[in-house]
């Protein structure tokens, strides 16, 4: 009888715990992975976009509004990456907890040392989609640790009972990153100094970390398709500079890049930029592994 009572009690308490999970919604899969790593079994995590999609342009499906309506914490990239699609969804969710300025709204860029901040005021109407600096910061190990720390702090604020768990999980992640980082840097040493052209200006943080030299971009400005004059100049420049590699994400159109590569004698590397970019990239560590592998295998 006593054993039965104990079992029942466990069931009730266990059920209660499950109900009390913190609902986290992120805008990209990498942040969802970081939230799972830090939150463990105290959180339930969903991502609004997926690694094989262009995070600048996400289709605002009704199911995303429902996810946001249930969220206790929204983690977004910031720096206007999601400005074209996230604000109307948050508004539509009628969830006060995740509105700007609330503990449930985490702009993950807030502690990031931002690169490519324009020195002159950029008007978004001219088409540049990085007016506050480069929002593609999450692959760099330093930045992933910063974001994980921010997520841990917010989870602690929203769910104080989990403070110990969040702190321990964050520290485990930080330790694992430090260990892997040394391996990644060693493996990537042969490509240090390599000249590259990228399709979109989304590799600045990786280039800075691994010492790649970005000498040009297929898009003349972030988000602006290249006119033929830009392409012709880029091809001539790449030949002169001996650039052998172009990086692009899978969701960008290949035709222009292939043309540039063909004429300039350069190879296109289709790079993963987020968790789930391909099915085998299941977490942050696999993402960085895949990026390093692609770079060194060219
Ligand atoms: Zn961008």
GROMACS .gro file of C-alpha atoms and ligand atoms in nm:
model
  299
    1UNK     CA    1   0.000   0.000   0.000
    2UNK     CA    2   0.275   0.237   0.098
    3UNK     CA    3   0.462   0.149  -0.221
    4UNK     CA    4   0.149   0.217  -0.424
    5UNK     CA    5   0.102   0.556  -0.259
    6UNK     CA    6   0.463   0.643  -0.325
    7UNK     CA    7   0.422   0.543  -0.689
    8UNK     CA    8   0.104   0.752  -0.719
    9UNK     CA    9   0.275   1.049  -0.556
   10UNK     CA   10   0.566   1.016  -0.797
   11UNK     CA   11   0.321   1.008  -1.086
   12UNK     CA   12   0.142   1.322  -0.968
   13UNK     CA   13   0.466   1.510  -0.894
   14UNK     CA   14   0.620   1.385  -1.217
   15UNK     CA   15   0.311   1.494  -1.410
   16UNK     CA   16   0.321   1.831  -1.239
   17UNK     CA   17   0.683   1.878  -1.343
   18UNK     CA   18   0.598   1.799  -1.704
   19UNK     CA   19   0.319   2.056  -1.701
   20UNK     CA   20   0.552   2.318  -1.558
   21UNK     CA   21   0.805   2.304  -1.840
   22UNK     CA   22   0.926   2.640  -1.962
   23UNK     CA   23   0.813   2.686  -2.323
   24UNK     CA   24   1.097   2.831  -2.527
   25UNK     CA   25   1.055   2.944  -2.887
   26UNK     CA   26   1.359   3.039  -3.093
   27UNK     CA   27   1.383   3.186  -3.441
   28UNK     CA   28   1.666   2.957  -3.558
   29UNK     CA   29   1.751   2.590  -3.493
   30UNK     CA   30   2.096   2.668  -3.348
   31UNK     CA   31   1.936   2.869  -3.068
   32UNK     CA   32   1.684   2.588  -3.012
   33UNK     CA   33   1.978   2.352  -2.963
   34UNK     CA   34   2.151   2.592  -2.723
   35UNK     CA   35   1.824   2.632  -2.527
   36UNK     CA   36   1.792   2.251  -2.502
   37UNK     CA   37   2.152   2.215  -2.392
   38UNK     CA   38   2.109   2.479  -2.121
   39UNK     CA   39   1.749   2.404  -2.024
   40UNK     CA   40   1.770   2.025  -2.018
   41UNK     CA   41   1.442   1.858  -1.921
   42UNK     CA   42   1.303   2.175  -1.762
   43UNK     CA   43   1.230   2.325  -2.104
   44UNK     CA   44   1.024   2.247  -2.410
   45UNK     CA   45   1.181   2.408  -2.718
   46UNK     CA   46   1.056   2.489  -3.068
   47UNK     CA   47   1.220   2.676  -3.352
   48UNK     CA   48   1.019   2.893  -3.591
   49UNK     CA   49   1.261   2.848  -3.882
   50UNK     CA   50   1.485   2.559  -3.977
   51UNK     CA   51   1.845   2.533  -4.083
   52UNK     CA   52   1.768   2.467  -4.449
   53UNK     CA   53   1.559   2.787  -4.475
   54UNK     CA   54   1.666   3.146  -4.534
   55UNK     CA   55   1.626   3.305  -4.188
   56UNK     CA   56   1.576   3.653  -4.337
   57UNK     CA   57   1.252   3.542  -4.502
   58UNK     CA   58   1.033   3.296  -4.313
   59UNK     CA   59   0.679   3.220  -4.422
   60UNK     CA   60   0.449   3.347  -4.142
   61UNK     CA   61   0.236   3.035  -4.104
   62UNK     CA   62  -0.052   3.030  -3.847
   63UNK     CA   63   0.116   2.743  -3.659
   64UNK     CA   64   0.401   2.981  -3.572
   65UNK     CA   65   0.154   3.219  -3.406
   66UNK     CA   66   0.025   2.930  -3.195
   67UNK     CA   67   0.381   2.838  -3.090
   68UNK     CA   68   0.443   3.200  -2.991
   69UNK     CA   69   0.114   3.221  -2.802
   70UNK     CA   70   0.232   2.940  -2.572
   71UNK     CA   71   0.589   3.069  -2.527
   72UNK     CA   72   0.738   3.176  -2.194
   73UNK     CA   73   1.060   3.283  -2.367
   74UNK     CA   74   1.131   3.394  -2.723
   75UNK     CA   75   1.498   3.392  -2.828
   76UNK     CA   76   1.571   3.581  -3.148
   77UNK     CA   77   1.886   3.673  -3.341
   78UNK     CA   78   1.818   4.047  -3.349
   79UNK     CA   79   2.010   4.304  -3.558
   80UNK     CA   80   1.703   4.309  -3.784
   81UNK     CA   81   1.759   3.955  -3.918
   82UNK     CA   82   1.395   3.865  -3.850
   83UNK     CA   83   1.243   4.211  -3.895
   84UNK     CA   84   1.059   4.108  -4.211
   85UNK     CA   85   0.856   3.834  -4.046
   86UNK     CA   86   0.882   3.810  -3.665
   87UNK     CA   87   0.716   4.132  -3.536
   88UNK     CA   88   0.374   4.062  -3.697
   89UNK     CA   89   0.382   3.706  -3.561
   90UNK     CA   90   0.460   3.827  -3.207
   91UNK     CA   91   0.180   4.082  -3.233
   92UNK     CA   92  -0.058   3.815  -3.362
   93UNK     CA   93   0.030   3.580  -3.078
   94UNK     CA   94  -0.127   3.819  -2.821
   95UNK     CA   95   0.134   3.700  -2.572
   96UNK     CA   96   0.236   3.988  -2.345
   97UNK     CA   97   0.522   3.781  -2.195
   98UNK     CA   98   0.728   3.779  -2.515
   99UNK     CA   99   0.690   4.142  -2.620
  100UNK     CA  100   0.997   4.368  -2.640
  101UNK     CA  101   1.130   4.471  -2.301
  102UNK     CA  102   0.975   4.174  -2.116
  103UNK     CA  103   1.197   3.902  -1.957
  104UNK     CA  104   1.038   3.661  -2.205
  105UNK     CA  105   1.189   3.844  -2.502
  106UNK     CA  106   1.560   3.778  -2.546
  107UNK     CA  107   1.747   3.957  -2.822
  108UNK     CA  108   2.046   3.724  -2.834
  109UNK     CA  109   2.264   3.985  -3.005
  110UNK     CA  110   2.264   4.218  -2.705
  111UNK     CA  111   2.603   4.100  -2.568
  112UNK     CA  112   2.761   4.009  -2.904
  113UNK     CA  113   3.058   4.214  -3.031
  114UNK     CA  114   2.889   4.300  -3.361
  115UNK     CA  115   3.091   4.307  -3.685
  116UNK     CA  116   3.027   4.507  -4.004
  117UNK     CA  117   2.841   4.788  -3.829
  118UNK     CA  118   2.785   5.050  -4.101
  119UNK     CA  119   2.983   5.369  -4.045
  120UNK     CA  120   2.723   5.575  -4.223
  121UNK     CA  121   2.352   5.558  -4.158
  122UNK     CA  122   2.198   5.290  -4.379
  123UNK     CA  123   1.846   5.324  -4.499
  124UNK     CA  124   1.686   4.984  -4.529
  125UNK     CA  125   1.476   5.113  -4.817
  126UNK     CA  126   1.796   5.106  -5.025
  127UNK     CA  127   1.791   4.732  -4.978
  128UNK     CA  128   2.081   4.663  -4.739
  129UNK     CA  129   1.939   4.410  -4.495
  130UNK     CA  130   2.217   4.445  -4.234
  131UNK     CA  131   2.166   4.808  -4.127
  132UNK     CA  132   2.270   4.746  -3.764
  133UNK     CA  133   2.569   4.527  -3.841
  134UNK     CA  134   2.609   4.162  -3.930
  135UNK     CA  135   2.346   3.934  -3.769
  136UNK     CA  136   2.509   3.602  -3.873
  137UNK     CA  137   2.709   3.559  -3.553
  138UNK     CA  138   2.606   3.223  -3.399
  139UNK     CA  139   2.861   2.981  -3.546
  140UNK     CA  140   3.165   3.140  -3.379
  141UNK     CA  141   3.239   2.955  -3.050
  142UNK     CA  142   3.279   3.276  -2.850
  143UNK     CA  143   2.939   3.395  -2.964
  144UNK     CA  144   2.765   3.060  -2.909
  145UNK     CA  145   2.888   3.071  -2.548
  146UNK     CA  146   2.761   3.429  -2.509
  147UNK     CA  147   2.416   3.329  -2.638
  148UNK     CA  148   2.404   3.017  -2.417
  149UNK     CA  149   2.492   3.232  -2.114
  150UNK     CA  150   2.215   3.480  -2.200
  151UNK     CA  151   1.963   3.198  -2.240
  152UNK     CA  152   2.067   3.050  -1.903
  153UNK     CA  153   2.024   3.389  -1.731
  154UNK     CA  154   1.676   3.439  -1.878
  155UNK     CA  155   1.566   3.088  -1.793
  156UNK     CA  156   1.680   3.147  -1.436
  157UNK     CA  157   1.478   3.469  -1.423
  158UNK     CA  158   1.165   3.298  -1.558
  159UNK     CA  159   1.211   2.973  -1.363
  160UNK     CA  160   1.418   3.045  -1.047
  161UNK     CA  161   1.372   2.688  -0.919
  162UNK     CA  162   1.586   2.568  -1.211
  163UNK     CA  163   1.877   2.805  -1.145
  164UNK     CA  164   2.118   2.530  -1.040
  165UNK     CA  165   2.035   2.317  -1.344
  166UNK     CA  166   2.076   2.607  -1.587
  167UNK     CA  167   2.409   2.711  -1.437
  168UNK     CA  168   2.548   2.357  -1.439
  169UNK     CA  169   2.428   2.291  -1.795
  170UNK     CA  170   2.572   2.620  -1.919
  171UNK     CA  171   2.907   2.544  -1.759
  172UNK     CA  172   2.912   2.199  -1.916
  173UNK     CA  173   2.843   2.354  -2.258
  174UNK     CA  174   3.111   2.618  -2.209
  175UNK     CA  175   3.365   2.351  -2.113
  176UNK     CA  176   3.275   2.137  -2.413
  177UNK     CA  177   3.310   2.436  -2.649
  178UNK     CA  178   3.653   2.519  -2.506
  179UNK     CA  179   3.767   2.161  -2.564
  180UNK     CA  180   3.627   2.134  -2.919
  181UNK     CA  181   3.746   2.479  -3.012
  182UNK     CA  182   4.110   2.376  -2.988
  183UNK     CA  183   4.041   2.081  -3.221
  184UNK     CA  184   3.849   2.297  -3.471
  185UNK     CA  185   4.126   2.554  -3.485
  186UNK     CA  186   4.390   2.289  -3.532
  187UNK     CA  187   4.194   2.126  -3.814
  188UNK     CA  188   4.126   2.460  -3.984
  189UNK     CA  189   4.487   2.578  -3.960
  190UNK     CA  190   4.563   2.486  -4.326
  191UNK     CA  191   4.297   2.730  -4.456
  192UNK     CA  192   4.415   3.025  -4.244
  193UNK     CA  193   4.475   3.318  -4.481
  194UNK     CA  194   4.276   3.159  -4.766
  195UNK     CA  195   4.109   3.419  -4.991
  196UNK     CA  196   3.736   3.366  -5.025
  197UNK     CA  197   3.433   3.526  -5.188
  198UNK     CA  198   3.094   3.468  -5.025
  199UNK     CA  199   2.746   3.495  -5.172
  200UNK     CA  200   2.584   3.679  -4.880
  201UNK     CA  201   2.780   3.864  -4.615
  202UNK     CA  202   2.710   3.593  -4.361
  203UNK     CA  203   3.057   3.451  -4.293
  204UNK     CA  204   3.232   3.748  -4.130
  205UNK     CA  205   3.241   3.594  -3.781
  206UNK     CA  206   3.368   3.256  -3.906
  207UNK     CA  207   3.626   3.430  -4.126
  208UNK     CA  208   3.748   3.637  -3.834
  209UNK     CA  209   3.767   3.331  -3.608
  210UNK     CA  210   3.946   3.102  -3.855
  211UNK     CA  211   4.152   3.369  -4.032
  212UNK     CA  212   3.988   3.350  -4.377
  213UNK     CA  213   4.035   3.654  -4.601
  214UNK     CA  214   3.702   3.775  -4.744
  215UNK     CA  215   3.788   3.969  -5.058
  216UNK     CA  216   3.448   4.001  -5.225
  217UNK     CA  217   3.077   3.922  -5.226
  218UNK     CA  218   2.840   3.802  -5.498
  219UNK     CA  219   2.570   4.030  -5.355
  220UNK     CA  220   2.693   4.389  -5.397
  221UNK     CA  221   2.520   4.474  -5.066
  222UNK     CA  222   2.358   4.229  -4.823
  223UNK     CA  223   2.022   4.128  -4.969
  224UNK     CA  224   2.072   4.290  -5.309
  225UNK     CA  225   2.095   4.066  -5.616
  226UNK     CA  226   2.402   4.130  -5.828
  227UNK     CA  227   2.367   4.329  -6.152
  228UNK     CA  228   2.573   4.198  -6.449
  229UNK     CA  229   2.830   4.480  -6.411
  230UNK     CA  230   2.906   4.368  -6.054
  231UNK     CA  231   2.941   4.005  -6.162
  232UNK     CA  232   3.182   4.096  -6.444
  233UNK     CA  233   3.397   4.305  -6.211
  234UNK     CA  234   3.394   4.033  -5.945
  235UNK     CA  235   3.507   3.765  -6.193
  236UNK     CA  236   3.796   3.984  -6.314
  237UNK     CA  237   3.894   4.064  -5.956
  238UNK     CA  238   3.884   3.697  -5.848
  239UNK     CA  239   4.108   3.598  -6.139
  240UNK     CA  240   4.356   3.870  -6.053
  241UNK     CA  241   4.358   3.782  -5.683
  242UNK     CA  242   4.361   3.406  -5.740
  243UNK     CA  243   4.045   3.341  -5.537
  244UNK     CA  244   3.963   2.970  -5.559
  245UNK     CA  245   3.665   2.939  -5.326
  246UNK     CA  246   3.311   3.082  -5.308
  247UNK     CA  247   3.099   3.013  -5.000
  248UNK     CA  248   2.721   3.009  -5.015
  249UNK     CA  249   2.429   2.871  -4.817
  250UNK     CA  250   2.210   2.605  -4.979
  251UNK     CA  251   1.902   2.830  -4.988
  252UNK     CA  252   2.061   3.086  -5.221
  253UNK     CA  253   2.028   3.048  -5.600
  254UNK     CA  254   2.316   2.856  -5.751
  255UNK     CA  255   2.309   2.984  -6.109
  256UNK     CA  256   2.492   3.315  -6.052
  257UNK     CA  257   2.747   3.158  -5.820
  258UNK     CA  258   2.816   2.872  -6.061
  259UNK     CA  259   2.864   3.121  -6.343
  260UNK     CA  260   3.110   3.325  -6.134
  261UNK     CA  261   3.291   3.009  -6.025
  262UNK     CA  262   3.318   2.877  -6.378
  263UNK     CA  263   3.453   3.203  -6.524
  264UNK     CA  264   3.684   3.277  -6.232
  265UNK     CA  265   3.810   2.920  -6.192
  266UNK     CA  266   3.677   2.890  -5.836
  267UNK     CA  267   3.492   2.614  -5.655
  268UNK     CA  268   3.153   2.668  -5.486
  269UNK     CA  269   3.126   2.538  -5.130
  270UNK     CA  270   2.764   2.497  -5.019
  271UNK     CA  271   2.797   2.568  -4.648
  272UNK     CA  272   2.567   2.481  -4.359
  273UNK     CA  273   2.490   2.792  -4.155
  274UNK     CA  274   2.250   2.656  -3.894
  275UNK     CA  275   2.163   2.334  -3.712
  276UNK     CA  276   1.946   2.112  -3.942
  277UNK     CA  277   2.094   2.269  -4.257
  278UNK     CA  278   2.131   1.901  -4.349
  279UNK     CA  279   1.971   1.609  -4.160
  280UNK     CA  280   2.298   1.495  -4.001
  281UNK     CA  281   2.368   1.838  -3.845
  282UNK     CA  282   2.173   1.774  -3.528
  283UNK     CA  283   2.339   2.017  -3.288
  284UNK     CA  284   2.577   2.309  -3.251
  285UNK     CA  285   2.888   2.090  -3.232
  286UNK     CA  286   2.790   1.902  -3.549
  287UNK     CA  287   2.731   2.236  -3.721
  288UNK     CA  288   3.080   2.369  -3.648
  289UNK     CA  289   3.230   2.030  -3.734
  290UNK     CA  290   3.055   2.044  -4.073
  291UNK     CA  291   3.170   2.401  -4.141
  292UNK     CA  292   3.532   2.317  -4.060
  293UNK     CA  293   3.516   1.994  -4.263
  294UNK     CA  294   3.379   2.175  -4.570
  295UNK     CA  295   3.649   2.439  -4.552
  296UNK     CA  296   3.939   2.199  -4.516
  297UNK     CA  297   3.811   1.950  -4.774
  298UNK     CA  298   3.800   2.200  -5.063
  299LIG    ZN1  299   2.200   3.847  -4.373
   0.00000   0.00000   0.00000
